[in-house]
Amino acid sequence: GIGGTGLNADVFSKRLPDDCVEYLILVLDEKIKSEFELRESLKKIQNAVKELEKKYLKDYIWQREAFSLSLERAQPGQNGISKPADTPPSPLSYTLHGTTNFGDSIADEWVIVYLLRELSLQFPTAWIRLTDTDGEFLLIEAANALPKWLNPEIADNRVWLNDGKLKIIPLPADSPSPSSNLTLTSAISHLSTPSPTLLIDPSIQTEAFFRVRHHPSAITTNIHHALLRIPRRLAFIVHALPSACSPAIEAFYLRDPIALKPLATKDTGTLLFPPEDFVTVSVRFNRAGYAQLKSQEFAPPPSWTGVIPHLGREEVRMGMKLTCGMEMLVRDEAEKDRRVVREVKLLLEDVEGGEALPVDEEIKAWKDVERQDDEGWLDIKFGDLEKELDGKGKEGKGRFGDQEAQENLRRMVGRFEEFMKDEKAGMDGVDLSDGESTGSSEVDSDGEDKDGSFDEEEFEKAMREMMGLPQEEKEKNGLVEEARKLALEMEDEEEMQRDDDEEARKIMEMMERELKGKGALDIGDLKKRAESGEQRSLMKGKAPERIEELDELSSDDDMEENEVDVELLRNVLESFKGQAGLTGPASSMLASMGIQLPRDESN
């Protein structure tokens, strides 16, 4: 790999871990004649990144990992990178590469997209690749505007960010339907040619960068300030190292009994952040992290029993959670080599070494020390959500979520309505031909076909009403052909179910007639005989007398109809056994006669 890091000519071929975004920056400049010039060009880009971070991310809190670009060098002779001494260096000789785990904060990923887009505007010779766990996520965003030929199977290494635009390498004219992805080296060869053919569609740009349309002003909306009552020692830490809040929240959010063990003591002298000497300060959070901290139910550990009377106050409850999270983070042996943990420990060593903690007067002078942001973005009222989906949301107070959430909702619903109105639209990758079997039985006669016909106009009308489409739109913006076919399939399945029920009913009637023919169901006649003295003598007489009377009954012509048909009984039992414990004609028929057969557990 490049520089021993595993980066090679197919750097994006391996699957990324969950919640990660990966980025690669190449410089394609015909003026560069040596590796030294290439390296210096990339260092200028690195310095520009630092300036962008100072400008836009000075007070930003990443939820898990920060944006980072490292200069990486290819090993000579690998992936065809080596070149003769008198030729320009390969663009892969030196690259800028990085991976960021953004956790649950999708906003962090889009901050990175914005930074790289700004970077590409400053350096037109820089070509940037972005991908995340889902693959070409910028193409996913722009799916509504992409050409049909551009699908995930051939999208790798075709999508590049350059000069502030998303540029796509099209299919070659001699190969309109390639079966594999473009390799990174092939993509670089194409981009290195004079005036390369590229797809640069304004509609794709709009869709792909829709989520950064309000940046950089929107970056600050991902930060939340809240007043917390915490120990003075922790206040000193979060003021000097605001980025430590996110890993502390993660430690709290992912806690287990082992992590809670240091807090299980009543001896507060063993704690790094004992619950004492409290101060109220405003703490800066990433929104996703703050939501995680607030949503967790947490019973006070033994070391915090003294604050139980004050837990009714939100600032005390949230302060306890953050303090316990920081304690768990710093005390975790598995995290001892983590950079943020080392930095926190260094600050604690300074305090232990005699450095005075800030007094109340100093704390009051801190920036935004009393700031408390509105938490309305946390509330999702389903009534407001329904109004937004219906397009009836009102401006001002009472609106669901923030402005970006509202716009994303309207965008989603708008796309769906366009799909419903477009008869040419269909499910991508699904081709339902007229001759294809739908899995349902064919109609045998014209009469049956007429009875099972599908009223398209009535179905379209019902779907329009359900989707909120205007009643006057009745021209040709109904359901797509796939919806009609789906409805017909459902109707065929219902017809098959009715046929099965009718067949079961006929079988039951046939068996009932056969049983009646043998007298098994002649309940009235049996009742008369049971009331007769003949039957009473059978029930009460002595054994020899019963045997004699049974012989007489068996020879009597009137009793011939009551002889048991063994074959019939066998068929009934076999039918019952064939149901395998489920309901069926045999059990239903016997149940109607009040007969409950036991489950057959033997063969």
Coordinates of C-alpha atoms in Angstrom, one line a residue:
G1 CA 0.0 0.0 0.0
I2 CA 0.9 3.7 -0.2
G3 CA 3.3 4.6 2.7
G4 CA 2.5 1.2 4.4
T5 CA -1.0 2.4 5.2
G6 CA -2.9 0.0 2.9
L7 CA -3.7 2.8 0.4
N8 CA -3.3 1.5 -3.2
A9 CA -4.6 2.1 -6.6
D10 CA -8.0 0.7 -5.6
V11 CA -8.1 2.6 -2.3
F12 CA -11.9 2.5 -2.1
S13 CA -12.3 -1.1 -3.0
K14 CA -12.5 -2.3 0.6
R15 CA -15.7 -1.9 2.6
L16 CA -15.5 0.9 5.1
P17 CA -16.6 0.4 8.7
D18 CA -20.0 1.7 9.6
D19 CA -20.6 5.4 9.9
C20 CA -17.3 6.3 8.1
V21 CA -16.5 8.7 5.3
E22 CA -13.3 8.3 3.3
Y23 CA -11.7 10.9 1.1
L24 CA -8.7 11.0 -1.3
I25 CA -7.1 14.0 -3.0
L26 CA -5.0 13.8 -6.1
V27 CA -3.2 16.6 -7.9
L28 CA -3.3 16.4 -11.7
D29 CA -1.1 19.2 -13.0
E30 CA 1.0 18.9 -16.2
K31 CA 3.3 21.6 -14.8
I32 CA 4.5 19.3 -12.1
K33 CA 7.7 17.6 -13.2
S34 CA 9.0 16.0 -10.0
E35 CA 7.8 14.3 -6.9
F36 CA 9.1 17.2 -4.8
E37 CA 6.8 19.6 -6.7
L38 CA 3.9 17.2 -6.3
R39 CA 4.6 16.9 -2.5
E40 CA 4.8 20.7 -2.1
S41 CA 1.6 21.1 -4.0
L42 CA -0.2 18.7 -1.6
K43 CA 1.3 20.5 1.4
K44 CA -0.2 23.7 0.2
I45 CA -3.6 22.0 0.2
Q46 CA -3.0 20.8 3.7
N47 CA -2.2 24.3 4.9
A48 CA -5.4 25.5 3.2
V49 CA -7.4 22.9 5.0
K50 CA -6.1 24.3 8.3
E51 CA -7.1 27.8 7.3
L52 CA -10.6 26.6 6.4
E53 CA -10.9 24.9 9.8
K54 CA -9.9 28.0 11.6
K55 CA -12.4 30.0 9.6
Y56 CA -15.4 27.7 9.8
L57 CA -14.8 25.1 12.6
K58 CA -13.2 27.2 15.4
D59 CA -16.0 26.3 17.9
Y60 CA -17.2 23.1 16.2
I61 CA -17.6 19.9 18.1
W62 CA -17.2 16.6 16.2
Q63 CA -19.3 13.8 17.6
R64 CA -16.7 11.1 17.1
E65 CA -13.7 11.9 14.9
A66 CA -12.5 15.1 13.3
F67 CA -11.7 15.8 9.7
S68 CA -8.1 15.0 9.0
L69 CA -5.9 14.8 5.9
S70 CA -2.5 13.0 5.9
L71 CA 0.2 13.1 3.3
E72 CA 0.9 9.6 2.0
R73 CA 3.5 8.3 -0.3
A74 CA 3.4 5.3 -2.6
Q75 CA 6.0 2.6 -2.4
P76 CA 8.1 2.6 -5.6
G77 CA 7.2 -0.2 -8.0
Q78 CA 3.7 -0.9 -6.7
N79 CA 0.6 -0.7 -8.8
G80 CA 2.6 0.6 -11.8
I81 CA 3.5 3.8 -10.0
S82 CA 7.2 3.8 -10.6
K83 CA 8.3 6.0 -13.6
P84 CA 11.6 6.6 -15.4
A85 CA 13.6 9.5 -13.9
D86 CA 13.0 11.8 -16.8
T87 CA 9.2 11.5 -16.8
P88 CA 6.6 13.4 -14.6
P89 CA 5.6 11.6 -11.4
S90 CA 2.5 9.6 -11.1
P91 CA -0.4 11.4 -9.4
L92 CA -0.5 8.4 -7.0
S93 CA 3.2 9.0 -5.9
Y94 CA 1.9 11.4 -3.2
T95 CA -1.7 11.8 -2.2
L96 CA -3.8 13.2 0.7
H97 CA -6.0 10.7 2.3
G98 CA -8.2 10.5 5.4
T99 CA -11.1 8.6 7.0
T100 CA -13.5 10.1 9.6
N101 CA -15.9 8.2 11.8
F102 CA -18.9 10.6 12.1
G103 CA -20.9 8.3 14.4
D104 CA -24.6 9.2 14.6
S105 CA -24.0 12.8 13.5
I106 CA -24.8 12.9 9.7
A107 CA -24.2 16.6 9.9
D108 CA -20.5 16.0 10.5
E109 CA -20.3 14.1 7.2
W110 CA -21.8 17.0 5.3
V111 CA -19.4 19.5 7.0
I112 CA -16.6 17.4 5.5
V113 CA -18.3 17.6 2.1
Y114 CA -18.5 21.3 2.3
L115 CA -14.8 21.7 3.3
L116 CA -13.7 19.6 0.4
R117 CA -15.9 21.4 -2.0
E118 CA -14.4 24.7 -0.8
L119 CA -11.0 23.2 -1.1
S120 CA -11.6 22.2 -4.7
L121 CA -12.6 25.8 -5.5
Q122 CA -9.2 27.0 -4.2
F123 CA -7.2 24.4 -6.1
P124 CA -8.5 23.6 -9.6
T125 CA -5.8 21.0 -10.1
A126 CA -7.1 18.9 -7.1
W127 CA -9.4 16.0 -7.8
I128 CA -11.2 14.6 -4.8
R129 CA -13.0 11.3 -4.2
L130 CA -15.5 10.8 -1.5
T131 CA -17.3 7.6 -0.4
D132 CA -18.9 6.3 2.8
T133 CA -20.3 3.0 4.1
D134 CA -23.1 3.3 1.5
G135 CA -20.7 3.9 -1.3
E136 CA -21.0 6.8 -3.7
F137 CA -23.3 8.8 -1.3
L138 CA -23.2 11.9 -3.4
L139 CA -24.7 9.9 -6.3
I140 CA -27.4 8.6 -3.9
E141 CA -28.3 12.2 -3.0
A142 CA -28.5 13.0 -6.8
A143 CA -30.3 9.8 -7.7
N144 CA -33.3 11.7 -9.0
A145 CA -31.2 13.5 -11.6
L146 CA -28.8 10.8 -12.7
P147 CA -28.7 9.2 -16.2
K148 CA -30.1 5.7 -16.4
W149 CA -26.7 4.2 -17.4
L150 CA -25.1 5.3 -14.1
N151 CA -25.8 2.6 -11.6
P152 CA -23.9 1.3 -8.5
E153 CA -22.3 -1.5 -10.4
I154 CA -20.2 0.8 -12.6
A155 CA -20.0 4.0 -10.5
D156 CA -16.8 3.4 -8.6
N157 CA -14.0 5.9 -9.5
R158 CA -16.3 7.7 -12.0
V159 CA -17.3 10.5 -9.6
W160 CA -14.9 13.3 -8.8
L161 CA -15.2 16.6 -7.0
N162 CA -13.2 19.3 -8.9
D163 CA -13.5 23.1 -9.1
G164 CA -16.6 23.0 -6.8
K165 CA -18.5 20.6 -9.1
L166 CA -19.3 17.0 -9.2
K167 CA -17.8 15.6 -12.4
I168 CA -18.6 12.1 -13.8
I169 CA -16.5 10.1 -16.2
P170 CA -19.0 8.9 -18.9
L171 CA -19.1 5.5 -20.6
P172 CA -16.8 5.1 -23.5
A173 CA -18.4 5.4 -26.9
D174 CA -17.2 1.9 -27.9
S175 CA -18.5 0.3 -24.7
P176 CA -22.0 1.6 -24.0
S177 CA -22.7 -1.1 -21.4
P178 CA -19.6 -2.0 -19.3
S179 CA -19.9 -4.9 -16.8
S180 CA -17.4 -3.7 -14.2
N181 CA -16.2 -0.6 -12.3
L182 CA -13.6 1.7 -13.5
T183 CA -10.2 1.2 -11.8
L184 CA -8.5 4.2 -10.1
T185 CA -5.6 4.1 -12.5
S186 CA -7.9 4.1 -15.5
A187 CA -9.9 7.0 -14.1
I188 CA -6.7 9.0 -13.5
S189 CA -5.6 8.2 -17.1
H190 CA -8.9 9.6 -18.4
L191 CA -8.7 12.7 -16.2
S192 CA -5.1 13.4 -17.2
T193 CA -5.9 13.7 -20.9
P194 CA -6.2 17.2 -22.4
S195 CA -9.9 18.3 -22.2
P196 CA -11.3 15.0 -20.9
T197 CA -14.9 14.2 -21.6
L198 CA -16.9 14.6 -18.4
L199 CA -20.6 14.8 -17.4
I200 CA -21.3 18.0 -15.5
D201 CA -25.0 18.4 -15.1
P202 CA -26.4 21.4 -13.2
S203 CA -29.4 19.3 -11.9
I204 CA -26.9 16.7 -10.5
Q205 CA -25.0 19.5 -8.7
T206 CA -28.2 20.9 -7.1
E207 CA -29.3 17.5 -5.9
A208 CA -25.8 16.2 -4.8
F209 CA -25.0 19.3 -2.7
F210 CA -28.6 20.0 -1.5
R211 CA -27.6 19.4 2.1
V212 CA -24.8 21.9 2.1
R213 CA -26.8 24.7 0.4
H214 CA -27.0 26.7 3.7
H215 CA -23.3 26.2 4.6
P216 CA -21.2 27.7 6.2
S217 CA -23.9 29.4 8.2
A218 CA -25.6 26.1 8.9
I219 CA -22.5 24.6 10.5
T220 CA -23.2 26.4 13.7
T221 CA -26.7 25.0 14.0
N222 CA -25.2 21.6 14.7
I223 CA -23.8 22.9 18.0
H224 CA -25.9 23.1 21.2
H225 CA -25.1 25.1 24.3
A226 CA -26.6 24.0 27.6
L227 CA -26.2 25.1 31.3
L228 CA -24.9 22.2 33.4
R229 CA -24.0 22.1 37.1
I230 CA -20.7 20.2 37.3
P231 CA -17.7 20.0 39.6
R232 CA -15.3 22.9 39.2
R233 CA -12.5 20.4 38.1
L234 CA -14.6 19.2 35.2
A235 CA -15.6 22.8 34.3
F236 CA -11.9 23.5 33.9
I237 CA -11.4 20.5 31.6
V238 CA -14.3 21.2 29.3
H239 CA -13.3 24.9 29.0
A240 CA -9.7 24.0 28.2
L241 CA -10.6 21.0 26.0
P242 CA -14.2 21.3 24.6
S243 CA -13.7 18.3 22.3
A244 CA -13.5 16.0 25.3
C245 CA -17.2 16.2 25.8
S246 CA -18.0 14.0 22.8
P247 CA -15.9 11.0 23.9
A248 CA -17.2 11.4 27.5
I249 CA -20.8 11.2 26.2
E250 CA -19.9 8.2 24.1
A251 CA -18.4 6.5 27.2
F252 CA -21.6 7.3 29.1
Y253 CA -23.9 6.2 26.3
L254 CA -22.1 2.8 25.8
R255 CA -21.5 2.1 29.5
D256 CA -21.5 -1.4 31.0
P257 CA -21.2 -2.7 34.5
I258 CA -17.4 -2.8 34.3
A259 CA -17.2 0.9 33.2
L260 CA -19.6 1.8 36.1
K261 CA -17.4 0.0 38.7
P262 CA -15.3 3.1 39.6
L263 CA -18.5 5.0 40.4
A264 CA -19.8 2.2 42.7
T265 CA -17.9 3.5 45.7
K266 CA -19.1 5.9 48.4
D267 CA -15.5 7.1 49.0
T268 CA -15.5 10.1 46.7
G269 CA -11.7 10.6 47.4
T270 CA -11.0 7.8 44.8
L271 CA -12.8 9.7 42.0
L272 CA -11.0 12.0 39.5
F273 CA -14.2 14.1 39.4
P274 CA -15.8 13.9 42.8
P275 CA -19.3 15.4 43.2
E276 CA -18.3 18.5 45.1
D277 CA -17.5 22.1 44.6
F278 CA -20.1 22.6 41.9
V279 CA -20.4 25.4 39.4
T280 CA -22.9 26.2 36.8
V281 CA -21.4 26.7 33.3
S282 CA -22.6 26.5 29.7
V283 CA -21.1 23.5 27.9
R284 CA -20.8 23.2 24.1
F285 CA -22.1 19.9 22.6
N286 CA -22.6 18.3 19.2
R287 CA -26.3 18.1 18.7
A288 CA -26.3 14.3 18.3
G289 CA -24.2 13.9 21.4
Y290 CA -26.5 16.1 23.5
A291 CA -29.5 14.2 22.3
Q292 CA -27.8 10.9 23.4
L293 CA -26.9 12.4 26.8
K294 CA -30.4 13.8 27.4
S295 CA -32.3 10.7 26.3
Q296 CA -30.5 8.2 28.7
E297 CA -32.2 7.2 31.9
F298 CA -29.5 7.0 34.6
A299 CA -29.9 6.2 38.3
P300 CA -27.4 8.0 40.5
P301 CA -24.4 5.7 41.4
P302 CA -23.5 5.3 45.1
S303 CA -20.8 8.1 44.8
W304 CA -23.6 10.5 43.8
T305 CA -26.2 9.8 46.4
G306 CA -25.7 13.3 47.9
V307 CA -27.2 15.0 44.8
I308 CA -30.4 12.9 44.7
P309 CA -32.5 15.7 46.3
H310 CA -31.4 18.1 43.5
L311 CA -32.0 15.7 40.6
G312 CA -35.3 17.4 39.8
R313 CA -33.2 20.2 38.2
E314 CA -32.3 19.5 34.6
E315 CA -28.9 21.2 34.9
V316 CA -28.0 18.9 37.9
R317 CA -29.2 15.8 36.2
M318 CA -27.3 16.5 32.9
G319 CA -24.2 17.5 34.8
M320 CA -24.2 14.2 36.7
K321 CA -24.4 12.3 33.4
L322 CA -21.5 14.2 31.8
T323 CA -19.3 14.0 34.9
C324 CA -19.9 10.2 35.2
G325 CA -19.1 9.8 31.5
M326 CA -15.8 11.7 31.8
E327 CA -14.9 9.6 34.8
M328 CA -15.6 6.4 32.9
L329 CA -13.7 7.6 29.9
V330 CA -10.5 8.5 31.8
R331 CA -10.6 5.4 34.0
D332 CA -11.0 3.0 31.1
E333 CA -7.8 1.1 30.5
A334 CA -8.8 0.4 26.9
E335 CA -8.9 4.1 26.2
K336 CA -5.6 5.1 27.9
D337 CA -3.7 5.6 24.6
R338 CA -6.4 7.7 23.1
R339 CA -5.3 11.2 22.4
V340 CA -8.1 13.0 24.1
V341 CA -7.6 10.8 27.2
R342 CA -3.9 11.7 27.4
E343 CA -4.8 15.4 27.0
V344 CA -7.3 15.2 29.9
K345 CA -4.8 13.4 32.1
L346 CA -2.2 16.0 31.4
L347 CA -4.6 18.8 32.5
L348 CA -5.5 16.8 35.6
E349 CA -1.8 16.4 36.4
D350 CA -1.4 20.2 36.2
V351 CA -4.2 20.5 38.7
E352 CA -2.6 17.9 41.0
G353 CA 0.7 19.7 40.6
G354 CA -0.6 22.8 42.1
E355 CA -2.2 24.7 39.3
A356 CA -5.2 26.6 40.7
L357 CA -8.7 25.9 39.4
P358 CA -10.6 28.9 38.1
V359 CA -12.4 30.9 40.7
D360 CA -16.0 32.1 40.2
E361 CA -14.9 35.5 38.9
E362 CA -12.8 33.9 36.2
I363 CA -15.6 31.6 35.2
K364 CA -18.0 34.5 34.8
A365 CA -15.6 36.0 32.3
W366 CA -15.7 32.9 30.0
K367 CA -17.3 33.3 26.6
D368 CA -21.0 32.3 26.5
V369 CA -20.8 31.0 30.1
E370 CA -24.5 31.6 30.7
R371 CA -25.7 30.6 27.3
Q372 CA -28.7 28.2 27.1
D373 CA -29.9 27.3 23.6
D374 CA -33.5 26.4 22.8
E375 CA -34.2 22.7 22.7
G376 CA -37.1 22.8 20.3
W377 CA -35.1 20.9 17.7
L378 CA -35.4 17.8 20.0
D379 CA -39.2 17.9 19.9
I380 CA -41.1 16.0 17.2
K381 CA -44.8 16.5 17.4
F382 CA -46.6 14.1 15.1
G383 CA -49.4 16.7 14.4
D384 CA -46.8 19.1 13.1
L385 CA -45.1 16.3 11.2
E386 CA -48.4 15.4 9.5
K387 CA -49.0 19.1 8.6
E388 CA -45.5 19.3 7.0
L389 CA -46.2 16.1 5.0
D390 CA -49.5 17.7 3.8
G391 CA -47.7 20.9 3.0
K392 CA -49.8 22.8 5.5
G393 CA -47.1 23.8 7.9
K394 CA -47.3 27.4 9.2
E395 CA -44.3 29.8 9.3
G396 CA -43.0 30.8 12.7
K397 CA -43.6 29.0 15.9
G398 CA -44.9 25.5 16.3
R399 CA -43.2 24.2 13.2
F400 CA -41.8 20.7 13.2
G401 CA -38.0 20.4 13.7
D402 CA -35.7 22.9 12.1
Q403 CA -35.8 24.6 8.7
E404 CA -33.5 21.9 7.1
A405 CA -35.7 19.1 8.4
Q406 CA -38.8 20.8 6.9
E407 CA -37.1 21.3 3.5
N408 CA -35.9 17.7 3.4
L409 CA -39.4 16.5 4.2
R410 CA -40.9 18.5 1.4
R411 CA -38.2 17.4 -0.9
M412 CA -38.9 13.7 -0.1
V413 CA -42.7 14.1 -0.5
G414 CA -42.3 16.1 -3.7
R415 CA -40.1 13.3 -5.3
F416 CA -42.7 10.7 -4.4
E417 CA -45.5 12.7 -5.9
E418 CA -43.5 13.2 -9.1
F419 CA -43.0 9.4 -9.3
M420 CA -46.8 8.8 -8.7
K421 CA -47.7 11.2 -11.5
D422 CA -45.1 10.0 -14.0
E423 CA -46.5 7.0 -16.0
K424 CA -43.1 6.4 -17.5
A425 CA -41.5 6.0 -14.1
G426 CA -40.9 2.5 -12.7
M427 CA -39.0 0.6 -10.1
D428 CA -35.3 0.7 -11.2
G429 CA -34.1 -2.8 -12.0
V430 CA -37.6 -4.3 -12.2
D431 CA -38.9 -5.1 -15.7
L432 CA -42.4 -6.5 -15.7
S433 CA -43.2 -7.7 -19.2
D434 CA -46.7 -8.5 -20.4
G435 CA -45.8 -12.1 -21.0
E436 CA -44.2 -12.6 -17.6
S437 CA -45.9 -14.9 -15.1
T438 CA -47.2 -13.1 -12.1
G439 CA -47.6 -16.3 -10.1
S440 CA -51.4 -16.3 -10.1
S441 CA -53.7 -18.6 -12.0
E442 CA -54.8 -17.7 -15.5
V443 CA -58.5 -16.8 -16.2
D444 CA -60.2 -19.7 -18.0
S445 CA -63.2 -18.0 -19.5
D446 CA -64.4 -14.6 -20.7
G447 CA -67.0 -14.6 -18.0
E448 CA -64.5 -15.2 -15.2
D449 CA -62.2 -12.6 -16.7
K450 CA -65.0 -10.1 -16.7
D451 CA -65.9 -10.9 -13.1
G452 CA -62.3 -10.5 -11.9
S453 CA -61.7 -7.3 -14.0
F454 CA -59.8 -4.4 -12.4
D455 CA -61.4 -0.9 -12.3
E456 CA -58.4 1.3 -13.0
E457 CA -60.2 4.6 -12.8
E458 CA -61.7 3.8 -9.4
F459 CA -58.3 2.5 -8.1
E460 CA -56.5 5.7 -9.3
K461 CA -59.1 7.9 -7.7
A462 CA -58.7 6.1 -4.3
M463 CA -54.9 6.4 -4.6
R464 CA -55.1 10.1 -5.4
E465 CA -57.2 10.7 -2.4
M466 CA -54.9 8.7 -0.1
M467 CA -51.8 10.5 -1.4
G468 CA -53.5 13.9 -1.2
L469 CA -53.3 14.5 -4.9
P470 CA -55.8 17.2 -6.2
Q471 CA -59.1 15.8 -7.4
E472 CA -58.9 17.9 -10.6
E473 CA -55.7 16.2 -11.8
K474 CA -57.5 13.4 -13.7
E475 CA -55.8 13.5 -17.1
K476 CA -52.9 11.1 -17.3
N477 CA -51.1 11.4 -14.1
G478 CA -52.5 8.2 -12.4
L479 CA -50.7 5.2 -11.0
V480 CA -47.8 3.6 -12.9
E481 CA -48.3 0.3 -14.7
E482 CA -46.5 -1.5 -11.9
A483 CA -49.1 -0.4 -9.4
R484 CA -51.9 -1.7 -11.7
K485 CA -50.2 -5.1 -12.2
L486 CA -49.6 -5.3 -8.4
A487 CA -53.3 -4.7 -7.8
L488 CA -54.3 -7.3 -10.3
E489 CA -52.0 -9.8 -8.7
M490 CA -53.5 -9.1 -5.3
E491 CA -57.0 -9.6 -6.8
D492 CA -55.9 -12.9 -8.4
E493 CA -54.6 -14.1 -5.0
E494 CA -57.9 -13.2 -3.3
E495 CA -59.8 -15.1 -6.1
M496 CA -57.5 -18.2 -5.5
Q497 CA -58.2 -18.0 -1.8
R498 CA -62.0 -17.9 -2.5
D499 CA -61.6 -21.0 -4.8
D500 CA -59.7 -22.9 -2.0
D501 CA -62.5 -22.0 0.5
E502 CA -65.2 -23.2 -2.0
E503 CA -63.3 -26.5 -2.6
A504 CA -63.1 -27.1 1.1
R505 CA -66.8 -26.5 1.5
K506 CA -67.7 -28.9 -1.2
I507 CA -65.5 -31.6 0.3
M508 CA -67.2 -31.1 3.7
E509 CA -70.7 -31.4 2.0
M510 CA -69.7 -34.6 0.2
M511 CA -68.4 -36.2 3.4
E512 CA -71.5 -35.2 5.3
R513 CA -73.7 -36.7 2.6
E514 CA -71.7 -40.0 2.8
L515 CA -71.9 -40.1 6.6
K516 CA -75.7 -39.4 6.4
G517 CA -76.0 -42.2 3.9
K518 CA -74.5 -44.6 6.3
G519 CA -76.6 -43.3 9.2
A520 CA -73.7 -41.9 11.1
L521 CA -75.4 -38.5 11.3
D522 CA -79.0 -39.8 11.9
I523 CA -79.2 -38.2 15.4
G524 CA -83.0 -38.4 15.6
D525 CA -83.2 -42.1 15.0
L526 CA -80.4 -42.8 17.5
K527 CA -82.2 -40.7 20.1
K528 CA -85.5 -42.7 19.7
R529 CA -83.6 -46.0 20.1
A530 CA -81.8 -44.7 23.1
E531 CA -85.1 -43.9 24.8
S532 CA -86.6 -47.3 24.0
G533 CA -86.5 -50.2 26.5
E534 CA -84.4 -52.1 24.0
Q535 CA -81.6 -49.6 24.4
R536 CA -82.1 -49.4 28.2
S537 CA -81.8 -53.2 28.4
L538 CA -78.5 -52.9 26.5
M539 CA -77.3 -50.4 29.0
K540 CA -78.6 -52.0 32.2
G541 CA -78.9 -55.8 31.5
K542 CA -76.5 -58.5 32.4
A543 CA -73.6 -59.4 30.2
P544 CA -75.0 -62.6 28.7
E545 CA -78.3 -60.9 28.0
R546 CA -76.5 -57.9 26.4
I547 CA -74.6 -60.3 24.1
E548 CA -77.8 -62.1 23.0
E549 CA -79.6 -58.8 22.4
L550 CA -76.6 -57.5 20.4
D551 CA -76.7 -60.6 18.3
E552 CA -80.4 -60.0 17.7
L553 CA -79.7 -56.3 16.8
S554 CA -76.9 -57.3 14.4
S555 CA -79.2 -59.6 12.6
D556 CA -82.1 -57.1 12.4
D557 CA -82.6 -55.5 9.0
D558 CA -83.4 -52.2 10.7
M559 CA -79.8 -52.0 12.1
E560 CA -78.0 -52.7 8.8
E561 CA -77.8 -49.0 8.1
N562 CA -75.9 -48.5 11.4
E563 CA -73.1 -50.8 10.5
V564 CA -69.8 -48.9 10.6
D565 CA -68.1 -48.4 7.2
V566 CA -64.5 -49.1 8.1
E567 CA -63.3 -47.6 4.8
L568 CA -65.2 -44.3 5.5
L569 CA -63.8 -44.0 9.0
R570 CA -60.3 -44.7 7.7
N571 CA -60.6 -41.9 5.1
V572 CA -61.8 -39.5 7.7
L573 CA -58.9 -40.3 10.0
E574 CA -56.4 -40.1 7.2
S575 CA -57.8 -36.7 6.2
F576 CA -57.5 -35.5 9.8
K577 CA -53.9 -36.8 10.0
G578 CA -53.0 -35.2 6.7
Q579 CA -53.8 -31.8 8.2
A580 CA -50.6 -32.1 10.4
G581 CA -52.3 -30.4 13.3
L582 CA -53.7 -27.5 11.2
T583 CA -57.3 -26.7 10.5
G584 CA -58.9 -28.4 7.5
P585 CA -62.1 -30.0 6.2
A586 CA -61.9 -33.1 8.4
S587 CA -61.4 -31.3 11.7
S588 CA -63.9 -28.7 10.8
M589 CA -66.6 -31.3 9.9
L590 CA -65.9 -33.3 13.1
A591 CA -65.9 -30.2 15.2
S592 CA -69.4 -29.3 13.8
M593 CA -70.6 -32.6 15.2
G594 CA -69.0 -32.0 18.6
I595 CA -66.2 -34.5 18.0
Q596 CA -62.6 -33.4 19.0
L597 CA -60.0 -35.9 17.9
P598 CA -56.7 -35.9 19.9
R599 CA -53.4 -35.0 18.2
D600 CA -51.9 -38.1 16.5
E601 CA -48.3 -38.2 17.9
S602 CA -47.5 -41.6 16.4
N603 CA -46.9 -42.7 12.8

